[in-house]
Amino acid sequence: CTSHVEIPIETPIRPKLDVSAFQRVLVVGFIAGGTDDVDGNLETTRLLRSQLRTKSEMRVIDTDVLPLMDAAADSQGTEKAIETTPQGTPVPIKDDKDLEPYEHLFADVAYWKKIGEEYQQPLIVTGTVMFAPQQRAGIVQRDQEVYDSLGRRRVVPVRTYMERKGFVLKPRFIFIDGRTGAVLHSENFREEILYNANQTTPALSSYFELMDRLIPSFLSTLSSQKIKGTRVLLQ
């Protein structure tokens, strides 16, 4: 072969969920926790609404974010399960175990059906978001430049012990039928990012960087997406 040609291609991906019955979508909010530096409920709701406005055929409903933690705490029979402050508000969620008392809310068909009736029976998007700092230490391989006695440069892999810190993002997206209140689909994700221990990165910047990795998977649940790539033809 004397030459080659790169041809751009697009591969369509079918959505995981059939949303043809819905004209509107409502991202109501999330049960969120992990760190006080980022409001996972508010930021995730804003981000998903923004993405759906430009990349979904459904109309995005704009409304205040629902206080789902309060709604779960007010549900019958959960007063003892959910720990509250002296003021009667739910204690902030710090880890995955703290999320467990809230899981019953997503199975509350009557609650979600009521929300659906209030907003003309849209597709409802909700779930949980854990965004928390993490630290890790261990052996890390990195490339290092070395020069021999003649001044020639080469790159060799070097294994060193390094302490790193960063964040882990674990969202669970739940899609609910606003007509019936029933869960249609649920999907869990996990992404993490680590930096050198002496590097300072704002928590909000890390949150958006991790969400950027997840957004394509979230959107592929609701609408057809295209993966762009290239193919090489040899001549």
GROMACS .gro file of C-alpha atoms in nm:
model
  235
    1CYS     CA    1   0.000   0.000   0.000
    2THR     CA    2   0.142   0.336  -0.101
    3SER     CA    3  -0.111   0.564   0.071
    4HIS     CA    4  -0.409   0.573   0.298
    5VAL     CA    5  -0.719   0.786   0.349
    6GLU     CA    6  -0.893   0.859   0.680
    7ILE     CA    7  -1.271   0.868   0.650
    8PRO     CA    8  -1.482   1.022   0.931
    9ILE     CA    9  -1.777   0.810   1.040
   10GLU     CA   10  -2.063   0.840   1.289
   11THR     CA   11  -2.205   0.537   1.466
   12PRO     CA   12  -2.559   0.580   1.605
   13ILE     CA   13  -2.641   0.441   1.949
   14ARG     CA   14  -3.001   0.358   2.028
   15PRO     CA   15  -3.142   0.496   2.355
   16LYS     CA   16  -3.180   0.260   2.650
   17LEU     CA   17  -3.523   0.397   2.738
   18ASP     CA   18  -3.823   0.458   2.510
   19VAL     CA   19  -3.940   0.811   2.593
   20SER     CA   20  -4.163   0.858   2.289
   21ALA     CA   21  -4.469   0.880   2.516
   22PHE     CA   22  -4.335   1.193   2.689
   23GLN     CA   23  -4.329   1.549   2.557
   24ARG     CA   24  -4.185   1.701   2.874
   25VAL     CA   25  -3.906   1.610   3.115
   26LEU     CA   26  -3.875   1.726   3.475
   27VAL     CA   27  -3.544   1.703   3.661
   28VAL     CA   28  -3.684   1.745   4.010
   29GLY     CA   29  -3.366   1.716   4.219
   30PHE     CA   30  -3.150   1.463   4.397
   31ILE     CA   31  -3.070   1.324   4.740
   32ALA     CA   32  -2.711   1.446   4.762
   33GLY     CA   33  -2.419   1.441   5.002
   34GLY     CA   34  -2.051   1.381   5.052
   35THR     CA   35  -1.905   1.729   5.091
   36ASP     CA   36  -2.031   2.074   5.182
   37ASP     CA   37  -1.810   2.235   4.915
   38VAL     CA   38  -2.050   2.145   4.633
   39ASP     CA   39  -2.431   2.136   4.640
   40GLY     CA   40  -2.469   1.812   4.447
   41ASN     CA   41  -2.846   1.847   4.435
   42LEU     CA   42  -2.857   2.197   4.286
   43GLU     CA   43  -2.554   2.164   4.056
   44THR     CA   44  -2.662   1.828   3.911
   45THR     CA   45  -3.015   1.952   3.851
   46ARG     CA   46  -2.892   2.264   3.673
   47LEU     CA   47  -2.643   2.074   3.462
   48LEU     CA   48  -2.884   1.802   3.348
   49ARG     CA   49  -3.154   2.055   3.263
   50SER     CA   50  -2.905   2.252   3.056
   51GLN     CA   51  -2.792   1.941   2.867
   52LEU     CA   52  -3.147   1.823   2.802
   53ARG     CA   53  -3.249   2.163   2.661
   54THR     CA   54  -2.997   2.132   2.380
   55LYS     CA   55  -2.974   1.756   2.330
   56SER     CA   56  -3.325   1.625   2.388
   57GLU     CA   57  -3.646   1.668   2.191
   58MET     CA   58  -3.850   1.687   2.510
   59ARG     CA   59  -3.939   2.020   2.665
   60VAL     CA   60  -3.752   2.081   2.990
   61ILE     CA   61  -3.972   2.204   3.274
   62ASP     CA   62  -3.819   2.486   3.478
   63THR     CA   63  -3.918   2.487   3.843
   64ASP     CA   64  -3.762   2.507   4.186
   65VAL     CA   65  -3.557   2.209   4.295
   66LEU     CA   66  -3.770   1.991   4.521
   67PRO     CA   67  -3.651   1.936   4.882
   68LEU     CA   68  -3.640   1.557   4.849
   69MET     CA   69  -3.456   1.502   5.179
   70ASP     CA   70  -3.738   1.676   5.363
   71ALA     CA   71  -3.997   1.482   5.163
   72ALA     CA   72  -3.834   1.152   5.260
   73ALA     CA   73  -3.809   1.254   5.626
   74ASP     CA   74  -4.177   1.349   5.629
   75SER     CA   75  -4.289   1.015   5.487
   76GLN     CA   76  -4.488   0.799   5.724
   77GLY     CA   77  -4.281   0.556   5.927
   78THR     CA   78  -3.940   0.705   5.850
   79GLU     CA   79  -3.903   0.952   6.137
   80LYS     CA   80  -3.678   0.715   6.333
   81ALA     CA   81  -3.482   0.597   6.030
   82ILE     CA   82  -3.363   0.941   5.920
   83GLU     CA   83  -3.150   1.128   6.170
   84THR     CA   84  -3.243   1.493   6.215
   85THR     CA   85  -3.086   1.800   6.374
   86PRO     CA   86  -3.236   1.973   6.681
   87GLN     CA   87  -3.409   2.206   6.436
   88GLY     CA   88  -3.584   1.908   6.276
   89THR     CA   89  -3.393   1.909   5.944
   90PRO     CA   90  -3.217   1.597   5.811
   91VAL     CA   91  -2.853   1.554   5.910
   92PRO     CA   92  -2.615   1.607   5.614
   93ILE     CA   93  -2.528   1.291   5.423
   94LYS     CA   94  -2.158   1.198   5.445
   95ASP     CA   95  -2.133   0.849   5.295
   96ASP     CA   96  -2.324   0.579   5.108
   97LYS     CA   97  -2.466   0.431   5.429
   98ASP     CA   98  -2.632   0.763   5.509
   99LEU     CA   99  -2.827   0.734   5.181
  100GLU     CA  100  -3.002   0.411   5.273
  101PRO     CA  101  -3.285   0.564   5.482
  102TYR     CA  102  -3.385   0.776   5.183
  103GLU     CA  103  -3.415   0.496   4.926
  104HIS     CA  104  -3.782   0.434   5.008
  105LEU     CA  105  -3.876   0.769   4.853
  106PHE     CA  106  -3.801   0.649   4.499
  107ALA     CA  107  -4.044   0.359   4.542
  108ASP     CA  108  -4.323   0.586   4.669
  109VAL     CA  109  -4.557   0.557   4.368
  110ALA     CA  110  -4.820   0.787   4.519
  111TYR     CA  111  -4.568   1.065   4.580
  112TRP     CA  112  -4.431   1.060   4.226
  113LYS     CA  113  -4.773   1.027   4.068
  114LYS     CA  114  -4.878   1.340   4.256
  115ILE     CA  115  -4.571   1.524   4.127
  116GLY     CA  116  -4.652   1.402   3.776
  117GLU     CA  117  -5.009   1.529   3.795
  118GLU     CA  118  -4.884   1.869   3.909
  119TYR     CA  119  -4.657   1.902   3.604
  120GLN     CA  120  -4.877   1.740   3.336
  121GLN     CA  121  -4.732   1.389   3.360
  122PRO     CA  122  -4.375   1.435   3.237
  123LEU     CA  123  -4.081   1.200   3.248
  124ILE     CA  124  -3.931   1.259   3.593
  125VAL     CA  125  -3.555   1.243   3.651
  126THR     CA  126  -3.425   1.210   4.005
  127GLY     CA  127  -3.186   0.992   4.207
  128THR     CA  128  -2.887   1.028   4.437
  129VAL     CA  129  -2.552   1.204   4.404
  130MET     CA  130  -2.248   1.135   4.621
  131PHE     CA  131  -1.952   1.366   4.564
  132ALA     CA  132  -1.682   1.324   4.825
  133PRO     CA  133  -1.309   1.388   4.872
  134GLN     CA  134  -1.074   1.092   4.876
  135GLN     CA  135  -0.708   1.022   4.941
  136ARG     CA  136  -0.497   0.739   4.811
  137ALA     CA  137  -0.132   0.642   4.839
  138GLY     CA  138   0.064   0.380   4.649
  139ILE     CA  139   0.308   0.301   4.373
  140VAL     CA  140   0.260   0.513   4.060
  141GLN     CA  141   0.440   0.469   3.729
  142ARG     CA  142   0.551   0.781   3.547
  143ASP     CA  143   0.785   0.866   3.261
  144GLN     CA  144   1.118   1.028   3.341
  145GLU     CA  145   1.377   1.179   3.109
  146VAL     CA  146   1.735   1.050   3.146
  147TYR     CA  147   2.055   1.128   2.956
  148ASP     CA  148   2.349   0.897   2.897
  149SER     CA  149   2.717   0.995   2.903
  150LEU     CA  150   2.696   1.121   2.545
  151GLY     CA  151   2.402   1.348   2.623
  152ARG     CA  152   2.147   1.136   2.441
  153ARG     CA  153   1.798   1.167   2.581
  154ARG     CA  154   1.558   0.882   2.644
  155VAL     CA  155   1.242   0.831   2.846
  156VAL     CA  156   1.218   0.547   3.097
  157PRO     CA  157   0.928   0.438   3.320
  158VAL     CA  158   0.991   0.500   3.690
  159ARG     CA  159   0.785   0.357   3.975
  160THR     CA  160   0.756   0.585   4.277
  161TYR     CA  161   0.548   0.596   4.593
  162MET     CA  162   0.308   0.888   4.582
  163GLU     CA  163   0.028   1.030   4.794
  164ARG     CA  164  -0.264   1.163   4.595
  165LYS     CA  165  -0.592   1.330   4.674
  166GLY     CA  166  -0.901   1.409   4.474
  167PHE     CA  167  -1.272   1.337   4.452
  168VAL     CA  168  -1.509   1.054   4.370
  169LEU     CA  169  -1.849   1.107   4.208
  170LYS     CA  170  -2.119   0.841   4.237
  171PRO     CA  171  -2.454   0.942   4.088
  172ARG     CA  172  -2.758   0.721   4.051
  173PHE     CA  173  -3.003   0.843   3.788
  174ILE     CA  174  -3.363   0.726   3.830
  175PHE     CA  175  -3.626   0.778   3.558
  176ILE     CA  176  -3.989   0.778   3.674
  177ASP     CA  177  -4.312   0.771   3.473
  178GLY     CA  178  -4.503   1.084   3.575
  179ARG     CA  179  -4.829   0.920   3.465
  180THR     CA  180  -4.808   0.625   3.703
  181GLY     CA  181  -4.534   0.712   3.953
  182ALA     CA  182  -4.347   0.390   3.869
  183VAL     CA  183  -3.971   0.366   3.813
  184LEU     CA  184  -3.889   0.304   3.446
  185HIS     CA  185  -3.511   0.280   3.465
  186SER     CA  186  -3.226   0.324   3.711
  187GLU     CA  187  -2.854   0.342   3.646
  188ASN     CA  188  -2.547   0.383   3.867
  189PHE     CA  189  -2.221   0.551   3.770
  190ARG     CA  190  -1.884   0.604   3.933
  191GLU     CA  191  -1.598   0.832   3.833
  192GLU     CA  192  -1.295   0.950   4.029
  193ILE     CA  193  -1.010   1.192   3.980
  194LEU     CA  194  -0.681   1.212   4.168
  195TYR     CA  195  -0.417   1.482   4.186
  196ASN     CA  196  -0.074   1.514   4.340
  197ALA     CA  197  -0.100   1.581   4.712
  198ASN     CA  198   0.050   1.929   4.673
  199GLN     CA  199  -0.192   2.031   4.397
  200THR     CA  200  -0.491   2.242   4.494
  201THR     CA  201  -0.798   2.202   4.276
  202PRO     CA  202  -1.139   2.354   4.362
  203ALA     CA  203  -1.404   2.095   4.442
  204LEU     CA  204  -1.651   2.251   4.197
  205SER     CA  205  -1.401   2.226   3.910
  206SER     CA  206  -1.347   1.857   3.984
  207TYR     CA  207  -1.722   1.800   4.004
  208PHE     CA  208  -1.780   1.944   3.654
  209GLU     CA  209  -1.484   1.753   3.512
  210LEU     CA  210  -1.626   1.425   3.642
  211MET     CA  211  -1.978   1.508   3.527
  212ASP     CA  212  -1.845   1.578   3.177
  213ARG     CA  213  -1.742   1.212   3.163
  214LEU     CA  214  -2.090   1.094   3.264
  215ILE     CA  215  -2.313   1.323   3.060
  216PRO     CA  216  -2.288   1.118   2.734
  217SER     CA  217  -2.402   0.803   2.916
  218PHE     CA  218  -2.688   0.992   3.080
  219LEU     CA  219  -2.805   1.136   2.747
  220SER     CA  220  -2.779   0.799   2.572
  221THR     CA  221  -3.047   0.670   2.807
  222LEU     CA  222  -3.301   0.914   2.666
  223SER     CA  223  -3.208   0.987   2.307
  224SER     CA  224  -3.008   0.853   2.016
  225GLN     CA  225  -2.645   0.958   2.025
  226LYS     CA  226  -2.367   0.938   1.768
  227ILE     CA  227  -2.008   0.835   1.831
  228LYS     CA  228  -1.766   1.006   1.596
  229GLY     CA  229  -1.456   0.825   1.475
  230THR     CA  230  -1.245   0.751   1.171
  231ARG     CA  231  -1.170   0.454   0.951
  232VAL     CA  232  -0.853   0.414   0.745
  233LEU     CA  233  -0.870   0.298   0.383
  234LEU     CA  234  -0.547   0.163   0.238
  235GLN     CA  235  -0.476   0.227  -0.128
   0.00000   0.00000   0.00000
